[in-house]
Short mmCIF file of C-alpha atoms and ligand atoms in Angstrom, two decimals:
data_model
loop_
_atom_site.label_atom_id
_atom_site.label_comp_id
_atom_site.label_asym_id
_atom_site.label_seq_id
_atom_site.Cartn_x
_atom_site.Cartn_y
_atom_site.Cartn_z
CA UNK I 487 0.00 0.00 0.00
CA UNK I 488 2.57 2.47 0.83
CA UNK I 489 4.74 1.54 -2.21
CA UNK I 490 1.97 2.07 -4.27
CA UNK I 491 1.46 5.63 -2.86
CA UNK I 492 4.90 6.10 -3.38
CA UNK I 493 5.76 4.31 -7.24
CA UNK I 494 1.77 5.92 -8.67
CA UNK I 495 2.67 9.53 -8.77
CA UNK I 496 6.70 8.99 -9.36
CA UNK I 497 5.09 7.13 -12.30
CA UNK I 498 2.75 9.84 -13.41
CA UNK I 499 5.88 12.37 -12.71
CA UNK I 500 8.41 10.57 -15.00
CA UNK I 501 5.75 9.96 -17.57
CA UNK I 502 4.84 13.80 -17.95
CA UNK I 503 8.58 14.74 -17.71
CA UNK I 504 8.99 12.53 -20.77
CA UNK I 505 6.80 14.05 -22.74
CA UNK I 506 7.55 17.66 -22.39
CA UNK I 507 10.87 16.76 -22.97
CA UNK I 508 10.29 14.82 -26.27
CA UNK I 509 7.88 18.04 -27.35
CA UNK I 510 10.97 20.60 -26.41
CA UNK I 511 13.57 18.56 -28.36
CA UNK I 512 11.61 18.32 -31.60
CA UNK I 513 14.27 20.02 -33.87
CA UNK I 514 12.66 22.28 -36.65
CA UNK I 515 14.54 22.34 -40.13
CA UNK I 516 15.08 24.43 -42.92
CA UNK I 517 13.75 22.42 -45.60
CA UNK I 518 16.06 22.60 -48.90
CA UNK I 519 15.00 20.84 -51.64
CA UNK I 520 16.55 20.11 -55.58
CA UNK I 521 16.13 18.14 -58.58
CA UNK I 522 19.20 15.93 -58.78
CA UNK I 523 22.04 15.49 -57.24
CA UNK I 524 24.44 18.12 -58.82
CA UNK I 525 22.24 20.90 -57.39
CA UNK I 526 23.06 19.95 -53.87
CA UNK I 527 26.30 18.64 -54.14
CA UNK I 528 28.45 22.16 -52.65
CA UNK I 529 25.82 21.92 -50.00
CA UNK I 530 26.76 18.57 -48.65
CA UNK I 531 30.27 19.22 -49.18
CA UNK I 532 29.99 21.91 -46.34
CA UNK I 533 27.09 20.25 -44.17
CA UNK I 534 27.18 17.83 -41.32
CA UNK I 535 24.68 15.17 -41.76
CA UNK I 536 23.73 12.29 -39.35
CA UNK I 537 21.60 10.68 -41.36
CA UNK I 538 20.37 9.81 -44.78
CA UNK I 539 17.19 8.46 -45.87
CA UNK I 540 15.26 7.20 -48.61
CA UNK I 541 11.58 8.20 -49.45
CA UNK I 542 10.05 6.38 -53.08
CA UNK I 543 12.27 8.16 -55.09
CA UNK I 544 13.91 11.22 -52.70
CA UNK I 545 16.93 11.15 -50.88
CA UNK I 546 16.97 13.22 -47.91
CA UNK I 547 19.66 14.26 -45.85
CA UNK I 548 19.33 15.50 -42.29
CA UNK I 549 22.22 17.52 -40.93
CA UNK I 550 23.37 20.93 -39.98
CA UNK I 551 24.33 23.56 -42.58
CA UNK I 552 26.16 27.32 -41.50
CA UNK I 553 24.67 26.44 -37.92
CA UNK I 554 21.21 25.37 -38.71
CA UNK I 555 19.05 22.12 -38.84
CA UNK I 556 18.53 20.94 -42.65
CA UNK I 557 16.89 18.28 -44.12
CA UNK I 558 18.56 18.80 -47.69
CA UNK I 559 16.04 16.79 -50.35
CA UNK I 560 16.88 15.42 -53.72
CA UNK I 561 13.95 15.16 -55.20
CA UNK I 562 13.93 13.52 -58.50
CA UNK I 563 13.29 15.69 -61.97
CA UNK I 564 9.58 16.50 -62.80
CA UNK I 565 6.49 17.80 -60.63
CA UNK I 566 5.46 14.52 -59.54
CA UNK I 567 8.86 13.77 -57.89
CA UNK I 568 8.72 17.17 -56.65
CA UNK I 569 5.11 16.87 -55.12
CA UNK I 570 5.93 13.27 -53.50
CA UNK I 571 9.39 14.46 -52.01
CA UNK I 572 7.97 17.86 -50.41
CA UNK I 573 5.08 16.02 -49.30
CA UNK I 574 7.34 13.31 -47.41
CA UNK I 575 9.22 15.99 -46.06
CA UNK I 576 6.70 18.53 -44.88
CA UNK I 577 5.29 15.47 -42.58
CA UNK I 578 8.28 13.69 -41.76
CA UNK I 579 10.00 16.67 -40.39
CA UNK I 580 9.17 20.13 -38.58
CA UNK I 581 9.74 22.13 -41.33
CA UNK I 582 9.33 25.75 -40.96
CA UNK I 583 10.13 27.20 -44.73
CA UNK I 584 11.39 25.49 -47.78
CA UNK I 585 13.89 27.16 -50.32
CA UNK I 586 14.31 25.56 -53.43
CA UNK I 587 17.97 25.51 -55.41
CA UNK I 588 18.87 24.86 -58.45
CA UNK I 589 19.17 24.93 -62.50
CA UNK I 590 16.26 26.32 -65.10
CA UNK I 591 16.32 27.95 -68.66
CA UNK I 592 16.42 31.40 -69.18
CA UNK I 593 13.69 33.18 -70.74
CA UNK I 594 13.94 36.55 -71.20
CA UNK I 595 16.04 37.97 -74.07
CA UNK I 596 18.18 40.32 -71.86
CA UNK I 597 19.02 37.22 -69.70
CA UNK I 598 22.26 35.10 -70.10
CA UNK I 599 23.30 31.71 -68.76
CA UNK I 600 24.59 31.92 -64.98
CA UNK I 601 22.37 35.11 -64.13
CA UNK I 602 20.34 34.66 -61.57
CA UNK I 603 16.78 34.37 -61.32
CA UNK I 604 15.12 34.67 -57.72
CA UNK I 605 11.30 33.67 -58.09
CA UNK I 606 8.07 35.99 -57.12
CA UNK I 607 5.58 33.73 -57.82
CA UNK I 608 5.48 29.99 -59.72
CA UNK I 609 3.10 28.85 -62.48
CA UNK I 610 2.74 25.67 -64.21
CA UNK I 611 2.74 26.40 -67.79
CA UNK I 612 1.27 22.63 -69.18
CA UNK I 613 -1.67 23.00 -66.76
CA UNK I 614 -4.85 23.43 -68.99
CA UNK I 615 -7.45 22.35 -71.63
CA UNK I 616 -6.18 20.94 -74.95
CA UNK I 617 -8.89 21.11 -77.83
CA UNK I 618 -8.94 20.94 -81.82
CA UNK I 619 -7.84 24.57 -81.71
CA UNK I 620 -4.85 24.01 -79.62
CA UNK I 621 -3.55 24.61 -75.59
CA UNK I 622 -5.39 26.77 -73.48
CA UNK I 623 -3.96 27.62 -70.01
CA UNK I 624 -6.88 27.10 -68.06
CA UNK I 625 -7.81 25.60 -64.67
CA UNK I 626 -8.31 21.87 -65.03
CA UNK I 627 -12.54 22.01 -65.07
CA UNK I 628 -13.55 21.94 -69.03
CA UNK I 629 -16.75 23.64 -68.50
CA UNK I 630 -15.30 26.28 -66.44
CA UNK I 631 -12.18 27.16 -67.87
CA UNK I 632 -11.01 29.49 -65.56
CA UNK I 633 -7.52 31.03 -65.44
CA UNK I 634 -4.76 28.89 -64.24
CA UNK I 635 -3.18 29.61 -60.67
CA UNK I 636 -0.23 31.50 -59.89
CA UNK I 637 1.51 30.53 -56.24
CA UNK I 638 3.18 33.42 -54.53
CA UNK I 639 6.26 32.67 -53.09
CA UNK I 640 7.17 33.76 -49.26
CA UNK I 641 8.48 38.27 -49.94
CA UNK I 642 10.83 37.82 -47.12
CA UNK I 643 12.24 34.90 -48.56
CA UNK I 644 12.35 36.77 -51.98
CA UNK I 645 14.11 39.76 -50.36
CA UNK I 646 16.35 37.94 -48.59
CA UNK I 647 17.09 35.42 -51.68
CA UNK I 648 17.80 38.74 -54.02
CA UNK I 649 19.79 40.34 -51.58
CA UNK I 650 22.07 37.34 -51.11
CA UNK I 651 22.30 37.09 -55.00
CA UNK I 652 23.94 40.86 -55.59
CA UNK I 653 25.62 40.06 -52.86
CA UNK I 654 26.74 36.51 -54.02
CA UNK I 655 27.35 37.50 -57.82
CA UNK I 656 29.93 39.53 -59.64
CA UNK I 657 29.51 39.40 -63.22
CA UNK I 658 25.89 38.29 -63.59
CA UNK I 659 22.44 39.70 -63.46
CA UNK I 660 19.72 39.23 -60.96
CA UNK I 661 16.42 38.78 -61.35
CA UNK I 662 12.67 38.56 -59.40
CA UNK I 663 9.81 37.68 -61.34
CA UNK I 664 7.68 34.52 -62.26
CA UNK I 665 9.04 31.22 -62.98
CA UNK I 666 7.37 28.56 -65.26
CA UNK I 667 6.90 25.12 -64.84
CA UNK I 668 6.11 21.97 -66.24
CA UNK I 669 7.02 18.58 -67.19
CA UNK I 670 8.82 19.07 -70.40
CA UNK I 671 12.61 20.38 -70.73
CA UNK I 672 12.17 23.02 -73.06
CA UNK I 673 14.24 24.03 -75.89
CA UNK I 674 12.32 25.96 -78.51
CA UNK I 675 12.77 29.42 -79.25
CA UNK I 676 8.98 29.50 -80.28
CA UNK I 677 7.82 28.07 -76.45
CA UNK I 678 10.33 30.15 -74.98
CA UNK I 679 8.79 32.91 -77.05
CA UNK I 680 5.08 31.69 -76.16
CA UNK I 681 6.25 31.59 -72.13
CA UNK I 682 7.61 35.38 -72.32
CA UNK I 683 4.37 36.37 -73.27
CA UNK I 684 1.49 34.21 -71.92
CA UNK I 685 3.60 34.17 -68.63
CA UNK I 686 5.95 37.05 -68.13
CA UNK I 687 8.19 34.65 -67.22
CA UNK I 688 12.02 34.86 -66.55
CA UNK I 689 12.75 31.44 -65.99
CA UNK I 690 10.87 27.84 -66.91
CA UNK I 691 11.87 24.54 -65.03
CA UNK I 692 10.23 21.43 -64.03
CA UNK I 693 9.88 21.44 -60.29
CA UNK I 694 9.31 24.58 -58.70
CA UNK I 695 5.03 24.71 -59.16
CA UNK I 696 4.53 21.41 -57.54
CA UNK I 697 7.22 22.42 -54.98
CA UNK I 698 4.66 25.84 -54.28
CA UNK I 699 1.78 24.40 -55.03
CA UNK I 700 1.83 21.74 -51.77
CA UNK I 701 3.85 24.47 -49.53
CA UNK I 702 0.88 26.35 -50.09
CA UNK I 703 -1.47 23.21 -49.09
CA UNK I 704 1.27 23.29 -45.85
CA UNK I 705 0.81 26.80 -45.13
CA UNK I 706 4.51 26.91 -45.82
CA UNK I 707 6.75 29.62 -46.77
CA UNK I 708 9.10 28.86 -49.59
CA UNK I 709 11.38 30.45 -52.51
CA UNK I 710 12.63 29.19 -55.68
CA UNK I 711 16.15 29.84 -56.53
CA UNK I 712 17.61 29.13 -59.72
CA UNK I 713 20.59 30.20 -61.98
CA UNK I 714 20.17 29.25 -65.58
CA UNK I 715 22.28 26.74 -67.29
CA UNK I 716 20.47 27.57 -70.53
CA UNK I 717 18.25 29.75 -72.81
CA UNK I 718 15.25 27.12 -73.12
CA UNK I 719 15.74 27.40 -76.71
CA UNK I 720 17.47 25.34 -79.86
CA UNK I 721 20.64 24.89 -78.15
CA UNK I 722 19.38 24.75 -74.66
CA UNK I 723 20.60 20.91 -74.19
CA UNK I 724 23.73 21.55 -75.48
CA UNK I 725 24.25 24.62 -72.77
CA UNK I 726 22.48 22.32 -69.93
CA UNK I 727 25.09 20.25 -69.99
CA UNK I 728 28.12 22.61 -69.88
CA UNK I 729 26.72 24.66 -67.56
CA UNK I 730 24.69 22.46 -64.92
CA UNK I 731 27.27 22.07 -62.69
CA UNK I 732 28.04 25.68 -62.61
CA UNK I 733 24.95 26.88 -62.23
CA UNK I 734 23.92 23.90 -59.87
CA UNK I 735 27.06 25.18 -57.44
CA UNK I 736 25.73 28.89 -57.68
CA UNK I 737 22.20 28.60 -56.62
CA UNK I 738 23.98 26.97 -53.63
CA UNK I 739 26.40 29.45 -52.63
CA UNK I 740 23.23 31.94 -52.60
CA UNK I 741 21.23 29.52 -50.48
CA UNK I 742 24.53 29.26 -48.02
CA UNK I 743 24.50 33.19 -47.63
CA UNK I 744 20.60 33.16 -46.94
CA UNK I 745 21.36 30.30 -44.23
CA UNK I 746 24.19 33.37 -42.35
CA UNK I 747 20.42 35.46 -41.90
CA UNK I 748 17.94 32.87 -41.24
N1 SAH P 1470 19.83 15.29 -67.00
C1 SAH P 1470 18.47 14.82 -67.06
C2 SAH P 1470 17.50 15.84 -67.60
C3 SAH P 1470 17.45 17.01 -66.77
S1 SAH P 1470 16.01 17.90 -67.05
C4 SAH P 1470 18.38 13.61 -67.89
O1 SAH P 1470 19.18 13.46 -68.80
O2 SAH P 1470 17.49 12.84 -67.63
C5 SAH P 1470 16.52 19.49 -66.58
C6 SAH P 1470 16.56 19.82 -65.14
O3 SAH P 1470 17.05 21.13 -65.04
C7 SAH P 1470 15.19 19.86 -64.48
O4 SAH P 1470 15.28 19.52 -63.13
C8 SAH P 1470 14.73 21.31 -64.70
O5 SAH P 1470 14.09 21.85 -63.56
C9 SAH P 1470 15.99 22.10 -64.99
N2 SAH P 1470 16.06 22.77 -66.31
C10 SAH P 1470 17.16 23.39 -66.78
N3 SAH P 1470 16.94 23.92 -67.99
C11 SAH P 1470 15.67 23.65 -68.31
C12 SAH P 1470 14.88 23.93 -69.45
N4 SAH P 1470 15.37 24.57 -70.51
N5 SAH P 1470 13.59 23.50 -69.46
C13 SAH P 1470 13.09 22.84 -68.40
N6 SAH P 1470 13.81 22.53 -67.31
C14 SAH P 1470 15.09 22.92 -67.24
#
């Protein structure tokens, strides 16, 4: 009887103690996420990590980067490996804002491979009705046909991300503005041309909508940085290739100055 007085509320004690201990050590990360592996590879140079994992077809590494927690993704190439890796990590981990790094193609005409383009907002340009009379970018609801969705990335995040750009870069330009996506590499003048004007947009990619589009589902803040390794036009594979790893390490060294202020 006595020990039971005694050993019931040390019980309860202990018990309680262990769980507001377990709820004050859950570690919140800055969630980085890329398309392939060259994107993130000056990252993990310079990162800790204690542990990598595998998720269908991401590989994410948890670790500590310039001081803070990270769970560095590698996504996979396309919006569906993009949507399934975010996902994974928005409920594996605490997450509290995602920035995106990495490669696109260059759409202005005043841009040039290795500027910079820092993301205002994301769009995904293959969204829509197709009919006899060609592509319309529409919501998804035939009878409807709205206008398709633009996702606004976080403006702190965009400040911050264009500030650490000027102060990153040297010889090449900087740019906000809207970025394109969808599940095509592109390499036609005449799309590029078509993405300019339907879209305003300054760079097109294959990740960075889906990336937004479940962040926003999250309620998570997020940015899309990317430095372009090409023009999106006739000789845009051709420039991919010699520039990828370039621009791949640039997009990082940005991200690794925004890390110093987050
Ligand atoms: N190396 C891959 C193909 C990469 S696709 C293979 O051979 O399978 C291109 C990657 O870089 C995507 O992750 C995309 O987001 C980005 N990218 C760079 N330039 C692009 C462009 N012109 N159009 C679309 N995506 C581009």
């Amino acid at each position: 009887m006595k020990t039971t007085k005694f050993f019931f509320p040390l019980l309860l004690a202990l018990l309680a103690s262990c769980l507001g201990c377990g709820q004050g050590k859950r570690t919140q990360y800055i969630g980085i996420v890329s398309a392939m592996d060259v994107e993130i590879e000056l990252l993990l140079k310079q990162a800790t990590i204690q542990e990598t994992k595998t998720i269908g077809t991401a590989t994410f590494h948890i670790g500590k980067l310039k001081g803070k927690d990270v769970v560095i993704s590698r996504a996979g190439i396309g919006k569906i490996n993009a949507s399934s890796s975010i996902t994974s990590a928005l409920t594996h981990y605490d997450v509290s804002k995602v920035i995106f790094t990495g490669v696109a193609g260059g759409v202005k005409d005043e841009e040039s491979v290795l500027d910079q383009v820092v993301g205002t907002k994301v769009v995904e340009h293959d969204y829509g009705y197709r009919g006899n009379d060609g592509f319309i970018w529409c919501g998804g609801d035939p009878g409807l046909q709205e206008p398709g969705e633009f996702y606004e990335c976080d403006k702190a995040l965009v400040d911050l991300a264009y500030e650490c750009s000027l102060a990153t870069l040297k010889d090449q330009k900087v740019f906000k503005g809207t970025i394109a996506s969808g599940d095509q590499f592109v390499a036609s003048s005449e799309y590029v041309a078509y993405l300019n004007e339907q879209f305003d947009a300054y760079a097109c990619e294959m990740e960075g909508a889906a990336i937004a589009k479940v962040c926003a589902n999250y309620d998570k803040p997020f940015v899309i940085l990317r430095t372009l390794s090409d023009k999106a036009d006739g000789v845009a594979k051709e420039s991919y290739v010699d520039f990828m790893d370039a621009a791949g390490d640039q997009s990082s060294s940005i991200l690794l100055r925004m890390l110093e202020s987050l």
